[in-house]
Amino acid sequence: TAIDLTNLPVRRGEMALEAAGQFTVDTDGAPDGRVEIRATNWREMLALGQATGAVPENVVPLLETLLTALSEASGNPDTLDAPLIFREGRATFGGLPLPFRADLTIR
């Protein structure tokens, strides 16, 4: 199975999340590929994630530090541009490893 995201925009107020790229899913449901992510006003997204409980409060300072570094590397501190890469059962975002369980599959 192959998934081709030409442009997947999600907007809420001043926040915007865009994704474009391609990945395949093997017979076990493991993804492999690359998706370019652009998050505009990502700090608001992080705050929303914290407020809704989706992001644990104790993780927020670390995430903010890491995402700040990624956004500064892209040239605009309010916009986060980084690839989400799935390969060999692992996932990275902007070169940072993500916790990705081997039993997490796409069906």
MMTF fields as JSON, N, C-alpha, C and O atoms, coordinates in Angstrom:
{
  "mmtfVersion": "1.0.0",
  "mmtfProducer": "UNKNOWN",
  "numBonds": 427,
  "numAtoms": 428,
  "numGroups": 107,
  "numChains": 1,
  "numModels": 1,
  "chainsPerModel": [1],
  "groupsPerChain": [107],
  "chainIdList": ["A"],
  "bondAtomList": [4, 2, 8, 6, 12, 10, 16, 14, 20, 18, 24, 22, 28, 26, 32, 30, 36, 34, 40, 38, 44, 42, 48, 46, 52, 50, 56, 54, 60, 58, 64, 62, 68, 66, 72, 70, 76, 74, 80, 78, 84, 82, 88, 86, 92, 90, 96, 94, 100, 98, 104, 102, 108, 106, 112, 110, 116, 114, 120, 118, 124, 122, 128, 126, 132, 130, 136, 134, 140, 138, 144, 142, 148, 146, 152, 150, 156, 154, 160, 158, 164, 162, 168, 166, 172, 170, 176, 174, 180, 178, 184, 182, 188, 186, 192, 190, 196, 194, 200, 198, 204, 202, 208, 206, 212, 210, 216, 214, 220, 218, 224, 222, 228, 226, 232, 230, 236, 234, 240, 238, 244, 242, 248, 246, 252, 250, 256, 254, 260, 258, 264, 262, 268, 266, 272, 270, 276, 274, 280, 278, 284, 282, 288, 286, 292, 290, 296, 294, 300, 298, 304, 302, 308, 306, 312, 310, 316, 314, 320, 318, 324, 322, 328, 326, 332, 330, 336, 334, 340, 338, 344, 342, 348, 346, 352, 350, 356, 354, 360, 358, 364, 362, 368, 366, 372, 370, 376, 374, 380, 378, 384, 382, 388, 386, 392, 390, 396, 394, 400, 398, 404, 402, 408, 406, 412, 410, 416, 414, 420, 418, 424, 422],
  "bondOrderList": [1, 1, 1, 1, 1, 1, 1, 1, 1, 1, 1, 1, 1, 1, 1, 1, 1, 1, 1, 1, 1, 1, 1, 1, 1, 1, 1, 1, 1, 1, 1, 1, 1, 1, 1, 1, 1, 1, 1, 1, 1, 1, 1, 1, 1, 1, 1, 1, 1, 1, 1, 1, 1, 1, 1, 1, 1, 1, 1, 1, 1, 1, 1, 1, 1, 1, 1, 1, 1, 1, 1, 1, 1, 1, 1, 1, 1, 1, 1, 1, 1, 1, 1, 1, 1, 1, 1, 1, 1, 1, 1, 1, 1, 1, 1, 1, 1, 1, 1, 1, 1, 1, 1, 1, 1, 1],
  "groupList": [{"groupName": "THR", "atomNameList": ["N", "CA", "C", "O"], "elementList": ["N", "C", "C", "O"], "formalChargeList": [0, 0, 0, 0], "bondAtomList": [1, 0, 2, 1, 3, 2], "bondOrderList": [1, 1, 2], "singleLetterCode": "T", "chemCompType": "L-PEPTIDE LINKING"}, {"groupName": "ALA", "atomNameList": ["N", "CA", "C", "O"], "elementList": ["N", "C", "C", "O"], "formalChargeList": [0, 0, 0, 0], "bondAtomList": [1, 0, 2, 1, 3, 2], "bondOrderList": [1, 1, 2], "singleLetterCode": "A", "chemCompType": "L-PEPTIDE LINKING"}, {"groupName": "ILE", "atomNameList": ["N", "CA", "C", "O"], "elementList": ["N", "C", "C", "O"], "formalChargeList": [0, 0, 0, 0], "bondAtomList": [1, 0, 2, 1, 3, 2], "bondOrderList": [1, 1, 2], "singleLetterCode": "I", "chemCompType": "L-PEPTIDE LINKING"}, {"groupName": "ASP", "atomNameList": ["N", "CA", "C", "O"], "elementList": ["N", "C", "C", "O"], "formalChargeList": [0, 0, 0, 0], "bondAtomList": [1, 0, 2, 1, 3, 2], "bondOrderList": [1, 1, 2], "singleLetterCode": "D", "chemCompType": "L-PEPTIDE LINKING"}, {"groupName": "LEU", "atomNameList": ["N", "CA", "C", "O"], "elementList": ["N", "C", "C", "O"], "formalChargeList": [0, 0, 0, 0], "bondAtomList": [1, 0, 2, 1, 3, 2], "bondOrderList": [1, 1, 2], "singleLetterCode": "L", "chemCompType": "L-PEPTIDE LINKING"}, {"groupName": "ASN", "atomNameList": ["N", "CA", "C", "O"], "elementList": ["N", "C", "C", "O"], "formalChargeList": [0, 0, 0, 0], "bondAtomList": [1, 0, 2, 1, 3, 2], "bondOrderList": [1, 1, 2], "singleLetterCode": "N", "chemCompType": "L-PEPTIDE LINKING"}, {"groupName": "PRO", "atomNameList": ["N", "CA", "C", "O"], "elementList": ["N", "C", "C", "O"], "formalChargeList": [0, 0, 0, 0], "bondAtomList": [1, 0, 2, 1, 3, 2], "bondOrderList": [1, 1, 2], "singleLetterCode": "P", "chemCompType": "L-PEPTIDE LINKING"}, {"groupName": "VAL", "atomNameList": ["N", "CA", "C", "O"], "elementList": ["N", "C", "C", "O"], "formalChargeList": [0, 0, 0, 0], "bondAtomList": [1, 0, 2, 1, 3, 2], "bondOrderList": [1, 1, 2], "singleLetterCode": "V", "chemCompType": "L-PEPTIDE LINKING"}, {"groupName": "ARG", "atomNameList": ["N", "CA", "C", "O"], "elementList": ["N", "C", "C", "O"], "formalChargeList": [0, 0, 0, 0], "bondAtomList": [1, 0, 2, 1, 3, 2], "bondOrderList": [1, 1, 2], "singleLetterCode": "R", "chemCompType": "L-PEPTIDE LINKING"}, {"groupName": "GLY", "atomNameList": ["N", "CA", "C", "O"], "elementList": ["N", "C", "C", "O"], "formalChargeList": [0, 0, 0, 0], "bondAtomList": [1, 0, 2, 1, 3, 2], "bondOrderList": [1, 1, 2], "singleLetterCode": "G", "chemCompType": "PEPTIDE LINKING"}, {"groupName": "GLU", "atomNameList": ["N", "CA", "C", "O"], "elementList": ["N", "C", "C", "O"], "formalChargeList": [0, 0, 0, 0], "bondAtomList": [1, 0, 2, 1, 3, 2], "bondOrderList": [1, 1, 2], "singleLetterCode": "E", "chemCompType": "L-PEPTIDE LINKING"}, {"groupName": "MET", "atomNameList": ["N", "CA", "C", "O"], "elementList": ["N", "C", "C", "O"], "formalChargeList": [0, 0, 0, 0], "bondAtomList": [1, 0, 2, 1, 3, 2], "bondOrderList": [1, 1, 2], "singleLetterCode": "M", "chemCompType": "L-PEPTIDE LINKING"}, {"groupName": "GLN", "atomNameList": ["N", "CA", "C", "O"], "elementList": ["N", "C", "C", "O"], "formalChargeList": [0, 0, 0, 0], "bondAtomList": [1, 0, 2, 1, 3, 2], "bondOrderList": [1, 1, 2], "singleLetterCode": "Q", "chemCompType": "L-PEPTIDE LINKING"}, {"groupName": "PHE", "atomNameList": ["N", "CA", "C", "O"], "elementList": ["N", "C", "C", "O"], "formalChargeList": [0, 0, 0, 0], "bondAtomList": [1, 0, 2, 1, 3, 2], "bondOrderList": [1, 1, 2], "singleLetterCode": "F", "chemCompType": "L-PEPTIDE LINKING"}, {"groupName": "TRP", "atomNameList": ["N", "CA", "C", "O"], "elementList": ["N", "C", "C", "O"], "formalChargeList": [0, 0, 0, 0], "bondAtomList": [1, 0, 2, 1, 3, 2], "bondOrderList": [1, 1, 2], "singleLetterCode": "W", "chemCompType": "L-PEPTIDE LINKING"}, {"groupName": "SER", "atomNameList": ["N", "CA", "C", "O"], "elementList": ["N", "C", "C", "O"], "formalChargeList": [0, 0, 0, 0], "bondAtomList": [1, 0, 2, 1, 3, 2], "bondOrderList": [1, 1, 2], "singleLetterCode": "S", "chemCompType": "L-PEPTIDE LINKING"}],
  "groupTypeList": [0, 1, 2, 3, 4, 0, 5, 4, 6, 7, 8, 8, 9, 10, 11, 1, 4, 10, 1, 1, 9, 12, 13, 0, 7, 3, 0, 3, 9, 1, 6, 3, 9, 8, 7, 10, 2, 8, 1, 0, 5, 14, 8, 10, 11, 4, 1, 4, 9, 12, 1, 0, 9, 1, 7, 6, 10, 5, 7, 7, 6, 4, 4, 10, 0, 4, 4, 0, 1, 4, 15, 10, 1, 15, 9, 5, 6, 3, 0, 4, 3, 1, 6, 4, 2, 13, 8, 10, 9, 8, 1, 0, 13, 9, 9, 4, 6, 4, 6, 13, 8, 1, 3, 4, 0, 2, 8],
  "groupIdList": [1, 2, 3, 4, 5, 6, 7, 8, 9, 10, 11, 12, 13, 14, 15, 16, 17, 18, 19, 20, 21, 22, 23, 24, 25, 26, 27, 28, 29, 30, 31, 32, 33, 34, 35, 36, 37, 38, 39, 40, 41, 42, 43, 44, 45, 46, 47, 48, 49, 50, 51, 52, 53, 54, 55, 56, 57, 58, 59, 60, 61, 62, 63, 64, 65, 66, 67, 68, 69, 70, 71, 72, 73, 74, 75, 76, 77, 78, 79, 80, 81, 82, 83, 84, 85, 86, 87, 88, 89, 90, 91, 92, 93, 94, 95, 96, 97, 98, 99, 100, 101, 102, 103, 104, 105, 106, 107],
  "secStructList": [7, 3, 3, 3, 3, 3, 3, 3, 3, 3, 3, 3, 6, 6, 3, 3, 3, 3, 3, 3, 3, 3, 3, 3, 3, 7, 6, 6, 1, 7, 3, 3, 3, 3, 3, 3, 3, 3, 3, 3, 6, 2, 2, 2, 2, 2, 2, 2, 2, 2, 2, 2, 6, 1, 1, 7, 4, 4, 4, 2, 2, 2, 2, 2, 2, 2, 2, 2, 2, 2, 2, 2, 2, 6, 6, 7, 6, 6, 3, 3, 3, 3, 3, 3, 3, 3, 3, 6, 6, 3, 3, 3, 3, 6, 6, 3, 3, 3, 7, 7, 7, 6, 6, 7, 7, 7, 7],
  "xCoordList": [0.835, 0.0, 0.884, 1.861, 0.549, 1.316, 0.399, -0.751, 0.918, 0.17, 0.961, 2.146, 0.296, 0.92, 0.154, -0.989, 0.785, 0.175, 0.681, 1.82, -0.144, 0.247, 0.253, 1.211, -0.793, -0.867, -2.017, -3.177, -1.671, -2.68, -2.662, -1.875, -3.528, -3.537, -4.56, -5.666, -4.172, -5.075, -4.922, -3.811, -6.031, -5.96, -6.93, -8.025, -6.472, -7.326, -6.857, -5.783, -7.66, -7.255, -5.975, -5.897, -4.971, -3.695, -2.737, -1.646, -3.143, -2.291, -2.548, -3.686, -1.476, -1.612, -0.593, 0.565, -1.037, -0.18, -0.343, -1.455, 0.772, 0.738, 1.666, 2.723, 1.26, 2.076, 2.042, 1.001, 3.202, 3.301, 4.423, 5.494, 4.18, 5.213, 4.609, 3.438, 5.428, 5.001, 5.546, 6.652, 4.755, 5.257, 4.47, 3.351, 5.067, 4.415, 4.159, 4.758, 3.267, 2.965, 3.111, 2.45, 4.005, 4.228, 3.093, 2.165, 3.17, 2.095, 1.9, 0.837, 2.918, 2.794, 2.249, 2.021, 2.033, 1.498, 2.547, 2.198, 3.835, 4.899, 5.11, 5.267, 5.115, 5.318, 6.794, 7.673, 7.049, 8.401, 8.295, 7.636, 8.936, 8.891, 9.159, 9.628, 8.849, 9.18, 8.007, 7.424, 7.682, 6.634, 7.199, 7.69, 7.129, 7.597, 6.486, 5.337, 6.841, 5.879, 6.204, 7.365, 5.178, 5.314, 4.24, 3.046, 4.69, 3.781, 3.955, 5.019, 2.913, 2.929, 2.281, 1.202, 2.959, 2.54, 2.556, 1.603, 3.643, 3.784, 3.742, 3.335, 4.148, 4.092, 2.64, 2.36, 1.729, 0.304, -0.182, -0.994, 0.327, -0.045, 0.431, -0.293, 1.659, 2.208, 1.386, 1.08, 1.027, 0.209, -1.163, -1.685, -1.746, -3.036, -2.909, -3.772, -1.83, -1.589, -1.45, -1.938, -0.793, -0.637, -1.989, -2.337, -2.744, -4.035, -5.041, -5.868, -4.966, -5.92, -5.435, -6.169, -4.193, -3.649, -2.996, -2.527, -2.954, -2.331, -0.809, -0.156, -0.252, 1.181, 1.353, 0.887, 2.014, 2.201, 2.973, 3.952, 2.526, 3.114, 4.611, 5.348, 5.072, 6.497, 7.363, 8.584, 6.773, 7.509, 7.583, 8.441, 6.689, 6.585, 7.901, 8.281, 8.627, 9.881, 10.902, 11.557, 11.044, 11.98, 11.536, 12.345, 10.257, 9.743, 9.917, 10.291, 9.652, 9.788, 11.231, 11.483, 12.182, 13.597, 13.986, 14.641, 13.584, 13.92, 13.258, 13.897, 11.987, 11.27, 11.746, 11.725, 12.175, 12.754, 14.013, 14.209, 14.862, 16.091, 15.769, 16.413, 14.78, 14.39, 13.829, 14.146, 13.002, 12.394, 13.441, 13.371, 14.4, 15.457, 16.327, 16.832, 16.5, 17.278, 16.576, 17.229, 15.234, 14.487, 14.419, 13.948, 14.884, 14.951, 13.81, 13.912, 12.725, 11.595, 11.184, 10.701, 11.363, 11.082, 9.61, 9.302, 8.698, 7.282, 6.82, 5.697, 7.699, 7.349, 8.354, 9.564, 7.838, 8.661, 8.582, 7.512, 9.703, 9.785, 10.741, 11.929, 10.233, 11.097, 10.482, 9.261, 11.337, 10.813, 10.453, 11.141, 9.371, 8.973, 9.351, 8.799, 10.295, 10.821, 10.538, 10.836, 9.961, 9.73, 10.664, 10.665, 11.452, 12.363, 12.74, 13.116, 12.633, 13.058, 12.479, 13.19, 11.192, 10.528, 10.835, 10.465, 11.511, 11.851, 11.264, 10.984, 11.083, 10.575, 11.451, 11.87, 11.723, 12.447, 11.684, 10.993, 11.821, 11.238, 12.346, 12.848, 12.728, 13.823, 15.139, 15.992, 15.31, 16.526, 16.472, 17.37, 15.424, 15.287, 14.494, 13.426, 14.987, 14.242, 12.94, 12.898, 11.901, 10.603, 10.341, 10.746, 9.666, 9.27, 8.276, 7.194, 8.631, 7.811, 7.787, 8.777, 6.674, 6.553, 6.514, 5.901, 7.167, 7.186, 5.779, 5.492, 4.892, 3.544, 2.587, 1.402, 3.096, 2.288, 2.272, 3.308, 1.108, 0.985, -0.144, -0.99, -0.138, -1.193, -2.045, -1.531, -3.307, -4.233, -5.332, -6.22],
  "yCoordList": [-1.171, 0.0, 1.24, 1.308, 2.21, 3.456, 4.637, 4.661, 5.607, 6.813, 7.999, 8.15, 8.84, 10.025, 11.245, 11.47, 12.03, 13.248, 14.419, 14.853, 14.922, 16.059, 17.319, 18.091, 17.526, 18.648, 18.371, 18.291, 18.226, 17.971, 19.129, 19.118, 20.139, 21.272, 21.072, 20.585, 21.454, 21.461, 22.832, 23.245, 23.536, 24.886, 25.022, 24.46, 25.797, 26.173, 27.55, 27.684, 28.561, 29.919, 30.282, 30.152, 30.74, 31.125, 29.943, 30.09, 28.78, 27.593, 26.88, 26.785, 26.382, 25.62, 24.489, 24.676, 23.335, 22.173, 21.66, 21.366, 21.553, 21.072, 19.875, 19.826, 18.919, 17.723, 17.361, 17.442, 16.958, 16.506, 15.479, 15.68, 14.404, 13.386, 12.057, 11.965, 11.036, 9.692, 8.669, 8.81, 7.65, 6.51, 5.277, 5.358, 4.162, 2.885, 2.217, 2.565, 1.265, 0.484, -0.98, -1.457, -1.696, -3.093, -3.976, -3.49, -5.265, -6.186, -6.307, -6.729, -5.939, -5.948, -4.632, -4.501, -3.641, -2.353, -1.328, -0.255, -1.626, -0.683, 0.319, -0.08, 1.625, 2.64, 2.802, 2.552, 3.226, 3.518, 4.653, 4.51, 5.785, 6.91, 8.216, 8.25, 9.306, 10.645, 11.59, 11.607, 12.375, 13.38, 14.694, 14.761, 15.736, 17.056, 17.724, 17.785, 18.218, 18.84, 20.322, 20.7, 21.15, 22.577, 22.903, 22.721, 23.384, 23.784, 25.277, 25.726, 26.033, 27.478, 27.771, 27.265, 28.599, 28.875, 27.595, 27.288, 26.871, 25.584, 25.717, 24.774, 26.857, 27.031, 26.982, 26.435, 27.554, 27.478, 26.024, 25.603, 25.267, 23.849, 23.087, 22.262, 23.378, 22.716, 23.082, 22.213, 24.349, 24.786, 24.119, 23.731, 23.984, 23.31, 21.844, 21.298, 21.209, 19.814, 19.648, 18.672, 20.587, 20.546, 20.765, 20.044, 21.748, 22.082, 20.938, 20.748, 20.183, 19.076, 17.77, 16.781, 17.758, 16.542, 15.615, 14.539, 16.007, 15.17, 15.147, 14.172, 16.224, 16.304, 16.432, 17.405, 15.466, 15.538, 16.787, 17.165, 17.414, 18.674, 18.567, 19.518, 17.432, 17.288, 17.167, 17.294, 16.928, 16.784, 18.113, 18.288, 19.037, 20.296, 21.073, 21.504, 21.282, 22.054, 21.432, 22.148, 20.116, 19.443, 19.607, 19.945, 19.368, 19.522, 20.946, 21.162, 21.917, 23.311, 23.638, 24.349, 23.124, 23.346, 22.719, 23.359, 21.469, 20.765, 21.417, 21.609, 21.75, 22.347, 23.765, 24.197, 24.489, 25.813, 25.694, 26.46, 24.737, 24.533, 24.175, 24.68, 23.311, 22.943, 24.14, 24.333, 24.94, 26.079, 27.136, 27.761, 27.346, 28.317, 27.853, 28.671, 26.548, 26.016, 26.265, 26.378, 26.352, 26.591, 28.074, 28.431, 28.946, 30.367, 31.211, 32.438, 30.605, 31.352, 30.714, 29.582, 31.417, 30.804, 30.46, 29.698, 31.005, 30.691, 29.544, 29.058, 29.112, 28.039, 26.903, 27.121, 25.725, 24.534, 23.757, 23.28, 23.632, 22.863, 21.704, 21.919, 20.484, 19.332, 18.085, 17.969, 17.154, 15.906, 14.908, 14.792, 14.2, 13.06, 11.832, 11.599, 11.054, 9.921, 8.618, 8.482, 7.666, 6.314, 5.38, 5.362, 4.611, 3.685, 2.569, 2.825, 1.341, 0.163, 0.134, -0.164, 0.443, 0.39, 1.55, 1.526, 2.568, 3.742, 4.983, 5.015, 6.018, 7.295, 8.413, 8.39, 9.401, 10.601, 11.818, 11.771, 12.914, 14.183, 15.211, 15.523, 15.737, 16.698, 16.113, 16.835, 14.81, 14.14, 13.648, 12.933, 14.022, 13.584, 12.29, 12.206, 11.279, 10.028, 10.22, 10.913, 9.597, 9.634, 8.287, 7.246, 8.311, 7.017, 6.372, 6.909, 5.268, 4.606, 3.133, 2.426, 2.676, 1.281, 0.362, 0.675, -0.758, -1.736, -2.252, -2.678, -2.217, -2.723, -1.635, -1.902, -0.419, 0.645, 0.443, 0.532, 0.173, -0.087, 0.739, 1.275, 0.826, 1.518, 0.462, -0.394, 0.51, -0.473, 0.241, -0.401],
  "zCoordList": [0.0, 0.0, 0.0, 0.746, -0.825, -0.909, -0.64, -1.08, 0.082, 0.389, -0.137, 0.16, -0.922, -1.501, -1.011, -1.41, -0.147, 0.364, -0.474, -0.308, -1.357, -2.173, -1.321, -1.358, -0.566, 0.366, 1.321, 0.917, 2.59, 3.605, 4.594, 5.54, 4.388, 5.316, 6.436, 6.205, 7.639, 8.785, 9.425, 9.758, 9.598, 10.165, 11.331, 11.343, 12.31, 13.438, 13.896, 14.483, 13.628, 13.958, 13.224, 12.002, 13.968, 13.397, 13.249, 12.699, 13.736, 13.64, 12.32, 11.861, 11.721, 10.477, 10.481, 10.856, 10.065, 9.929, 8.513, 8.074, 7.795, 6.418, 6.299, 6.928, 5.489, 5.267, 3.793, 3.141, 3.278, 1.891, 1.82, 2.392, 1.132, 0.982, 0.593, 0.224, 0.683, 0.291, 1.274, 1.796, 1.51, 2.262, 1.879, 1.371, 2.13, 1.878, 3.219, 4.236, 3.191, 4.376, 3.979, 3.056, 4.705, 4.334, 4.844, 5.49, 4.555, 4.912, 6.42, 6.874, 7.2, 8.658, 9.19, 10.393, 8.301, 8.707, 9.087, 9.581, 8.872, 9.219, 8.081, 6.927, 8.402, 7.365, 7.017, 7.842, 5.774, 5.301, 4.3, 3.27, 4.589, 3.67, 4.373, 5.511, 3.663, 4.153, 3.891, 2.807, 4.92, 4.811, 5.332, 6.459, 4.512, 4.92, 5.728, 5.29, 6.899, 7.801, 7.942, 8.096, 7.888, 8.199, 9.239, 9.001, 10.386, 11.461, 11.707, 12.134, 11.437, 11.653, 13.0, 13.309, 13.799, 15.176, 16.013, 16.729, 15.907, 16.578, 18.1, 18.779, 18.651, 20.11, 20.606, 21.672, 19.826, 20.169, 20.123, 20.947, 19.147, 19.056, 20.289, 20.845, 20.703, 21.887, 23.122, 23.938, 23.265, 24.395, 24.368, 25.413, 23.18, 23.046, 23.43, 24.117, 22.985, 23.353, 24.856, 25.425, 25.492, 26.941, 27.621, 28.556, 27.159, 27.769, 27.665, 28.557, 26.58, 26.388, 26.992, 27.008, 27.494, 28.084, 27.085, 27.458, 25.818, 24.794, 24.95, 24.576, 25.502, 25.764, 27.271, 27.864, 27.898, 29.35, 29.761, 29.118, 30.827, 31.277, 31.534, 31.272, 32.041, 32.35, 31.097, 31.19, 29.941, 28.689, 27.924, 27.058, 28.245, 27.501, 27.447, 26.358, 28.566, 28.466, 27.517, 26.76, 27.55, 26.64, 25.193, 24.329, 24.926, 23.562, 23.068, 21.915, 23.925, 23.504, 23.146, 22.174, 23.925, 23.629, 22.293, 21.47, 22.078, 20.838, 19.621, 18.587, 19.754, 18.626, 18.331, 17.179, 19.357, 19.137, 18.291, 17.347, 18.628, 17.848, 16.4, 15.48, 16.191, 14.825, 14.064, 12.891, 14.723, 14.028, 13.699, 12.64, 14.578, 14.29, 13.128, 12.36, 13.0, 11.878, 10.549, 9.511, 10.579, 9.339, 8.992, 7.912, 9.894, 9.571, 10.098, 10.086, 10.561, 11.091, 12.411, 12.418, 13.532, 14.824, 15.062, 15.979, 14.258, 14.417, 13.535, 13.67, 12.623, 11.7, 11.841, 11.887, 11.907, 12.043, 10.732, 10.354, 10.046, 8.799, 9.044, 9.284, 8.987, 9.239, 8.622, 8.52, 8.213, 7.658, 8.751, 9.765, 8.522, 9.347, 8.524, 7.448, 9.039, 8.273, 9.008, 10.195, 8.287, 8.794, 8.038, 6.807, 8.765, 8.109, 9.084, 10.228, 8.613, 9.37, 10.786, 11.746, 10.908, 12.2, 13.124, 14.298, 12.605, 13.409, 12.765, 11.567, 13.605, 13.102, 13.642, 14.799, 12.779, 13.202, 12.712, 11.694, 13.458, 13.06, 13.13, 14.209, 11.974, 11.929, 12.405, 12.922, 12.234, 12.669, 14.104, 14.547, 14.838, 16.227, 16.278, 15.673, 16.982, 17.07, 17.848, 18.865, 17.349, 18.019, 18.672, 18.153, 19.806, 20.376, 19.417, 19.181, 18.89, 17.882, 18.227, 18.038, 18.723, 19.143, 17.934, 16.913, 18.067, 16.975, 16.691, 15.572, 17.697, 17.47, 16.946, 16.741, 16.73, 16.148, 14.645, 13.986, 14.112, 12.685, 12.094, 12.811, 10.806, 10.064, 9.408, 8.687, 9.64, 9.058, 8.335, 7.773]
}
